[in-house]
Amino acid sequence: MIRYLTAGESHGPQLTGITEGVPAGLPITEDEIALHLARRQKGYGRGGRMAFEKDRATFLSGVRFGETTGAPIAMSIPNRAHEKDDSNWPKVLNKEGDGEDVEAITVPRPGHADLTGVQKYRYDDIRPAIERSSARETAMRVACCSIARQFLKHFGIEIGGHVTRVGSVGYEDSWEDVRKRVGPMLKDGAESVFEEADKSPVRCLDEELTQEMRDLIIKRRKEGSSLGGHWEVIVTGLPAGLGSFVHWDRKLDGKIAQAIMGTQAMKGVEIGQGFESGRRHGQVVHDEIIYEDDDFKRRTNRMGGIEGGISTGMPLIVRGVMKPIPTMLTPIDTVDFKSKEKKDTRYERSDVCALPRAIVVVESVIATVLANAFLEKFGGDSIEEIEERYSN
Amino acid sequence: MIRYLTAGESHGPQLTGITEGVPAGLPITEDEIALHLARRQKGYGRGGRMAFEKDRATFLSGVRFGETTGAPIAMSIPNRAHEKDDSNWPKVLNKEGDGEDVEAITVPRPGHADLTGVQKYRYDDIRPAIERSSARETAMRVACCSIARQFLKHFGIEIGGHVTRVGSVGYEDSWEDVRKRVGPMLKDGAESVFEEADKSPVRCLDEELTQEMRDLIIKRRKEGSSLGGHWEVIVTGLPAGLGSFVHWDRKLDGKIAQAIMGTQAMKGVEIGQGFESGRRHGQVVHDEIIYEDDDFKRRTNRMGGIEGGISTGMPLIVRGVMKPIPTMLTPIDTVDFKSKEKKDTRYERSDVCALPRAIVVVESVIATVLANAFLEKFGGDSIEEIEERYSN
Amino acid sequence: MIRYLTAGESHGPQLTGITEGVPAGLPITEDEIALHLARRQKGYGRGGRMAFEKDRATFLSGVRFGETTGAPIAMSIPNRAHEKDDSNWPKVLNKEGDGEDVEAITVPRPGHADLTGVQKYRYDDIRPAIERSSARETAMRVACCSIARQFLKHFGIEIGGHVTRVGSVGYEDSWEDVRKRVGPMLKDGAESVFEEADKSPVRCLDEELTQEMRDLIIKRRKEGSSLGGHWEVIVTGLPAGLGSFVHWDRKLDGKIAQAIMGTQAMKGVEIGQGFESGRRHGQVVHDEIIYEDDDFKRRTNRMGGIEGGISTGMPLIVRGVMKPIPTMLTPIDTVDFKSKEKKDTRYERSDVCALPRAIVVVESVIATVLANAFLEKFGGDSIEEIEERYSN
Amino acid sequence: MIRYLTAGESHGPQLTGITEGVPAGLPITEDEIALHLARRQKGYGRGGRMAFEKDRATFLSGVRFGETTGAPIAMSIPNRAHEKDDSNWPKVLNKEGDGEDVEAITVPRPGHADLTGVQKYRYDDIRPAIERSSARETAMRVACCSIARQFLKHFGIEIGGHVTRVGSVGYEDSWEDVRKRVGPMLKDGAESVFEEADKSPVRCLDEELTQEMRDLIIKRRKEGSSLGGHWEVIVTGLPAGLGSFVHWDRKLDGKIAQAIMGTQAMKGVEIGQGFESGRRHGQVVHDEIIYEDDDFKRRTNRMGGIEGGISTGMPLIVRGVMKPIPTMLTPIDTVDFKSKEKKDTRYERSDVCALPRAIVVVESVIATVLANAFLEKFGGDSIEEIEERYSN
């Protein structure tokens, strides 16, 4: 089983991650991880910070001669902001000293972990909550999960995501329109989806919608507001039989849902037609089974590749929603947690819409869930051993 | 930490469950569990089986003189169908023998775990997949989780759910209309929600919608189709500070999402405004913080009681979607998994719309997630010990 | 991964267990489990209870036509003492009522979980601690683990244990003498070890020691004292490569150690030469590697089949110690936990030496650890699938 | 719950660790960790490497102004050997390249993870097994666990270990003699034990034995052999009530046993009198309960502070055995795993007896187990919150 821990504050010296449980003999390079880290940093609607960060994860262990050894893989990503900013991060986040000359932040921003962080950990300064709950952490999460992603790709399993809605702008019929757009692309594997989406500054596959989304982002930026939206991730090449119905915590969709909702700013997740399936009746929801090319297939894929908590062998379709970024130029009401006085939210430099970049994060976290389900079925300590079984 | 395992086939002799990790000294009776088991069996759109099942979970261990002892609590629920049916369940599900005189089922029903079960476990008869993936299992899940629910209630935490949509019939503005309807009820605690909803045969709080939902169910039944829909569960009395942002797998919303998506037929889950928040812009999504009655509150609760993966102290609002029941009178295409020949789906007696009853299941599974988050913060091996801390 | 929960009080109506995660298609019968349950009930030095208990675990789910289905396997074992005793167990362990007419036990027995149970769970009656910490629970543990044991046996992995010491009576040179005795038996598989040991009333392979152990048990019974001793379990047929050195919690010996020390009355565990290896120097501890019969072997097996946390393919040798039974006819000092007054321990009917029967428990708990390590390496959801890989 | 992952090869650029789940507000400094890292590097019988390594763990996250924030704590320890050696570690452990100019090691050393590593991971070079299974990893394990140790110390719980045997030299009566020696020291807390033991080059509390152990080490070094031995760790200040008897995997002794046996070279573990208790009869094994100074105590402590899987409030006594170091100057037989030819073991620079330093490792790993048991009982997200409960 692959497991990973990430560590690091948004403006601390570095992010650190350890991924443990990867089979030995998987070809892997820092460049492949850098690709997804770079994708995570691109996208329209970004704030200033991204301009000078250019993330690269460095392997510190577990990789030799371009292959995993089975040992834990440690990685670090330096936070260039820590040093380059004029600001005094080394002082503000000093691991030593008493912090007496650092001003405490006491005005929580709604929608962040600011107030809840204080309530949980009894902070007298919101700073630690800001630092650790920041989306900056997802850079290391992408790095850790990119190893699992590489593992899946080795066995022909590809992952690709795209944006289906930014605020009021999105596909008219979110399910059917998107199926028409994406369906033909999947015969080349789901990576073709992200490759195509990456050409759009908002990672939307539709050119017209891309333009409208950009316009909306510009408009909301001017107003001092922010935006979220809807996304979709597709996985191709997944074999049938991963996950199980025999106990609730073995269901593949349950594990995917936790991984997604465990990602910053995600407020909902659905598989296949998801919420839309509640509006329809059974005859137009379930997927007829056919036998074709020596395999069982579904005439449609409204179930999104999972039935009874188990992968069907059809493309996996996971969709979700990211809420608008809580940091906004135009303030809303809040309260100083010490004085209890009413305050305006203070502004920290931020993006207007983080969704295009968050696509890479959700693609990534799904990868580790799937790699574990795959390992559970095929077992094995080395790529060679797994290949023997998988080709059988 | 509370954990539980359920066992049992849909038409086997009994369902069995073990709940482990409950603190000692919690007052608990079979009657309280029977209440939720009965609720799970009621609701419009049900098929024939429910008529003669009347579930009651029997404590087999871990309870003495009306209180938990801290030891594992085993429970059994007999499957009356096993005996009473004219059918030959004891023969079909015989634990011994070679099964030669039992006809194998080889035609998988789309939307069930039938084909995926065969692909995963290499069954040559779909029967075991039908039996274990059946919603019958949720009776024991409700029983197991009702203990956690009782624990929460002891500390003033109440849970209540209701139906917001059946197929094409639902609240026009799913967020605002429902808030107006439910908001005033919460001052009495969330149990008032389920008590009110239980008066409706479809567990909908709105009388007019109730009538329309019934009509739709009648219509779809006549057509031989089926229905799913949308639901909402609300939890009141939850303290701020449960869950955490420090690591992805500590986020409270992630754990809730897994529990929901680990429930039969659920295809989506959202917290608070969920998918709707992706359509809006930040100014009308985030909840302003106020200080009132010696406590921090939110002017609105669009985040649904969770910020940064941590409970805010506002009511928790979880919403989700259940797909239409895959078993339908009017057949759709499928394939015999042995002969590979095209077949019509065969009909087994089934409900048309299981959503009203599934409400009780999702209320329940959330309870165990919350009880564990509560225990993590307050620790403790006995109710007495936890009370000392919680009243502080 | 196989996991299991057991439930039930020593004098409650039944023991209940659920084993989850067993691959589908494993041939299994209640009789095979009954064999080990019967073995657990036999042995010299037992008290009265065993005479009228004859345990048999009944499958309640997860088994059809003599094979596992992949679904959770529930089992029950009735406690005949609950009904047959003249005593009033149904009243003493009533799940309802207020227990006012049941006298509380307030004098803890040293060596039991009596006082610690009260301190942990704030009981005002020791009874629940007595009931759940009792070795009676191991009947269900044996039943649950016998399924894993059957799984291992299907792949040629056999387990057998024997007693090497009872109090002051044991092999003179615990390592060398036992190796000489056991070594030749292993070519027939480790089950030959338990089969041979089972012929001795104290499960000792040596006839002379058997007689001395019996004499010692008689002597200590007369004195009102009790005895423990040392045991050894051997596993043959285990492939090399289970467990791992890459992270501490993946080491096979660590998992075995937890399972053993998680068993009632066990106070120590060692692998291979264990504590003896600390008395020697390296030249006479490590096992030279040879290549023979197309396989890597060790000239000796002092490491007991594990190097670097991984199975070597040599027989696994686990040894441990069981403390004397704390319940003794001749009282020792204790204190009433309510009045704080000094008291004599009270006597409950008990064995003098439980070690011969505990052998079966330690054999069993090791089985589940090994089955999980095996599943991790070979993966698979069905016996058929695993067979394909394992024969390769 | 505190969890941690370590990463890093013995001669790689650095060791990396992440400790997650530590409550907020714990005062902690790198110096305190450095103390135990330095202790781990001291001791008689060490080889050359220790001379130039001087470990210091650097906090990379999770600590601000001298206190934990509740966020994951990442640490790194550079491997000075990586750079300073004349050897070419950067080339031998290159994460990139094809390794064609690096000679593969194909002769496994008995007693190491060399052959088992190859069998598990299908290496064609033993190097990765050597690197990751090396005791060098324990430096980071000590660092990670020292945080838990600091947590315990904050609540008055102290840990101290010492050596009781090196090869043939040890206390005559391992239980009674050691009790006499250690008993009086415990009134000052268990840290007095390690402080006193640290004065001996072999960490033995007895001066005469210290001299004999040194002599033996010198003798075995000359012979080209190696030594292991026995150790004891004592914990004082532990409250009663940690762990549980209600399920096997909640027993405190089971968790301790896994942590110990999960440590390199440990072949056995026992609690209290351990194996000795199997040689005695009940009257002289169990600890009479008394009431003294407003508390329940035991007249003796042969059970080593745990009864029924729960801490008794008496000092915890854990003992174990470390096998002799497998790397020895005088070769023993082995086989080239590629050619299958018989070979002598090759020598790498190594210690003769690592036991004195391993004491620090076993002290450390016990700390995390106990901290988690403590957190389970007292809950809490911040030191402040836990203090309120613990002082109650």
Short mmCIF file of N, CA, C and O in Angstrom, two decimals, chain C residues 249-279:
data_model
loop_
_atom_site.label_atom_id
_atom_site.label_comp_id
_atom_site.label_asym_id
_atom_site.label_seq_id
_atom_site.Cartn_x
_atom_site.Cartn_y
_atom_site.Cartn_z
N ASP C 249 7.13 -0.44 10.32
CA ASP C 249 5.84 -1.09 10.53
C ASP C 249 5.49 -2.05 9.40
O ASP C 249 4.36 -2.54 9.33
N ARG C 250 6.44 -2.33 8.51
CA ARG C 250 6.25 -3.37 7.49
C ARG C 250 7.01 -4.65 7.84
O ARG C 250 6.92 -5.63 7.12
N LYS C 251 7.74 -4.63 8.93
CA LYS C 251 8.54 -5.80 9.29
C LYS C 251 7.62 -6.94 9.76
O LYS C 251 6.76 -6.74 10.61
N LEU C 252 7.85 -8.11 9.20
CA LEU C 252 7.00 -9.25 9.52
C LEU C 252 7.11 -9.64 10.99
O LEU C 252 6.10 -9.96 11.64
N ASP C 253 8.32 -9.57 11.55
CA ASP C 253 8.48 -9.96 12.95
C ASP C 253 7.75 -9.00 13.89
O ASP C 253 7.22 -9.40 14.92
N GLY C 254 7.70 -7.73 13.52
CA GLY C 254 6.97 -6.76 14.34
C GLY C 254 5.49 -7.09 14.41
O GLY C 254 4.86 -7.02 15.47
N LYS C 255 4.93 -7.47 13.26
CA LYS C 255 3.50 -7.78 13.24
C LYS C 255 3.21 -9.07 14.02
O LYS C 255 2.19 -9.17 14.70
N ILE C 256 4.09 -10.04 13.88
CA ILE C 256 3.91 -11.27 14.65
C ILE C 256 3.98 -10.96 16.14
O ILE C 256 3.16 -11.45 16.93
N ALA C 257 4.94 -10.13 16.51
CA ALA C 257 5.10 -9.81 17.93
C ALA C 257 3.84 -9.15 18.49
O ALA C 257 3.41 -9.45 19.60
N GLN C 258 3.25 -8.24 17.73
CA GLN C 258 2.02 -7.61 18.23
C GLN C 258 0.91 -8.65 18.41
O GLN C 258 0.19 -8.62 19.40
N ALA C 259 0.77 -9.54 17.44
CA ALA C 259 -0.30 -10.53 17.53
C ALA C 259 -0.11 -11.42 18.76
O ALA C 259 -1.07 -11.73 19.47
N ILE C 260 1.13 -11.80 19.02
CA ILE C 260 1.40 -12.67 20.18
C ILE C 260 1.15 -11.91 21.48
O ILE C 260 0.42 -12.37 22.36
N MET C 261 1.73 -10.72 21.58
CA MET C 261 1.59 -9.96 22.83
C MET C 261 0.18 -9.39 22.98
O MET C 261 -0.19 -8.92 24.05
N GLY C 262 -0.59 -9.46 21.93
CA GLY C 262 -2.00 -9.09 22.02
C GLY C 262 -2.86 -10.26 22.48
O GLY C 262 -4.08 -10.16 22.52
N THR C 263 -2.21 -11.35 22.85
CA THR C 263 -2.91 -12.53 23.33
C THR C 263 -2.84 -12.60 24.85
O THR C 263 -1.77 -12.35 25.42
N GLN C 264 -3.94 -12.96 25.47
CA GLN C 264 -4.03 -13.01 26.92
C GLN C 264 -2.83 -13.75 27.54
O GLN C 264 -2.49 -14.84 27.10
N ALA C 265 -2.24 -13.14 28.55
CA ALA C 265 -1.24 -13.79 29.43
C ALA C 265 0.15 -13.95 28.83
O ALA C 265 1.04 -14.47 29.48
N MET C 266 0.33 -13.49 27.58
CA MET C 266 1.66 -13.60 26.99
C MET C 266 2.53 -12.43 27.47
O MET C 266 2.10 -11.28 27.42
N LYS C 267 3.71 -12.74 27.93
CA LYS C 267 4.59 -11.69 28.47
C LYS C 267 5.90 -11.55 27.70
O LYS C 267 6.75 -10.73 28.08
N GLY C 268 6.08 -12.34 26.67
CA GLY C 268 7.31 -12.22 25.90
C GLY C 268 7.22 -13.00 24.61
O GLY C 268 6.44 -13.97 24.51
N VAL C 269 7.97 -12.57 23.61
CA VAL C 269 7.98 -13.25 22.32
C VAL C 269 9.37 -13.12 21.73
O VAL C 269 10.07 -12.13 21.96
N GLU C 270 9.79 -14.13 21.01
CA GLU C 270 11.09 -14.08 20.37
C GLU C 270 11.03 -14.84 19.05
O GLU C 270 10.19 -15.72 18.87
N ILE C 271 11.90 -14.47 18.14
CA ILE C 271 11.98 -15.14 16.84
C ILE C 271 13.29 -15.92 16.81
O ILE C 271 14.34 -15.38 17.14
N GLY C 272 13.22 -17.17 16.37
CA GLY C 272 14.42 -18.01 16.30
C GLY C 272 15.06 -18.13 17.66
O GLY C 272 14.39 -18.33 18.67
N GLN C 273 16.39 -17.98 17.66
CA GLN C 273 17.13 -18.14 18.89
C GLN C 273 16.81 -17.06 19.92
O GLN C 273 17.10 -17.20 21.11
N GLY C 274 16.27 -15.98 19.47
CA GLY C 274 15.78 -14.93 20.35
C GLY C 274 16.74 -14.49 21.43
O GLY C 274 17.87 -14.08 21.14
N PHE C 275 16.31 -14.55 22.68
CA PHE C 275 17.14 -14.06 23.78
C PHE C 275 18.48 -14.77 23.87
O PHE C 275 19.47 -14.19 24.28
N GLU C 276 18.49 -16.02 23.45
CA GLU C 276 19.74 -16.79 23.48
C GLU C 276 20.78 -16.15 22.56
O GLU C 276 21.98 -16.17 22.85
N SER C 277 20.32 -15.54 21.47
CA SER C 277 21.28 -14.96 20.53
C SER C 277 22.05 -13.79 21.16
O SER C 277 23.13 -13.44 20.70
N GLY C 278 21.49 -13.21 22.21
CA GLY C 278 22.19 -12.12 22.90
C GLY C 278 23.33 -12.62 23.78
O GLY C 278 24.20 -11.86 24.19
N ARG C 279 23.30 -13.91 24.06
CA ARG C 279 24.34 -14.50 24.91
C ARG C 279 25.52 -15.02 24.09
O ARG C 279 26.56 -15.36 24.64
#
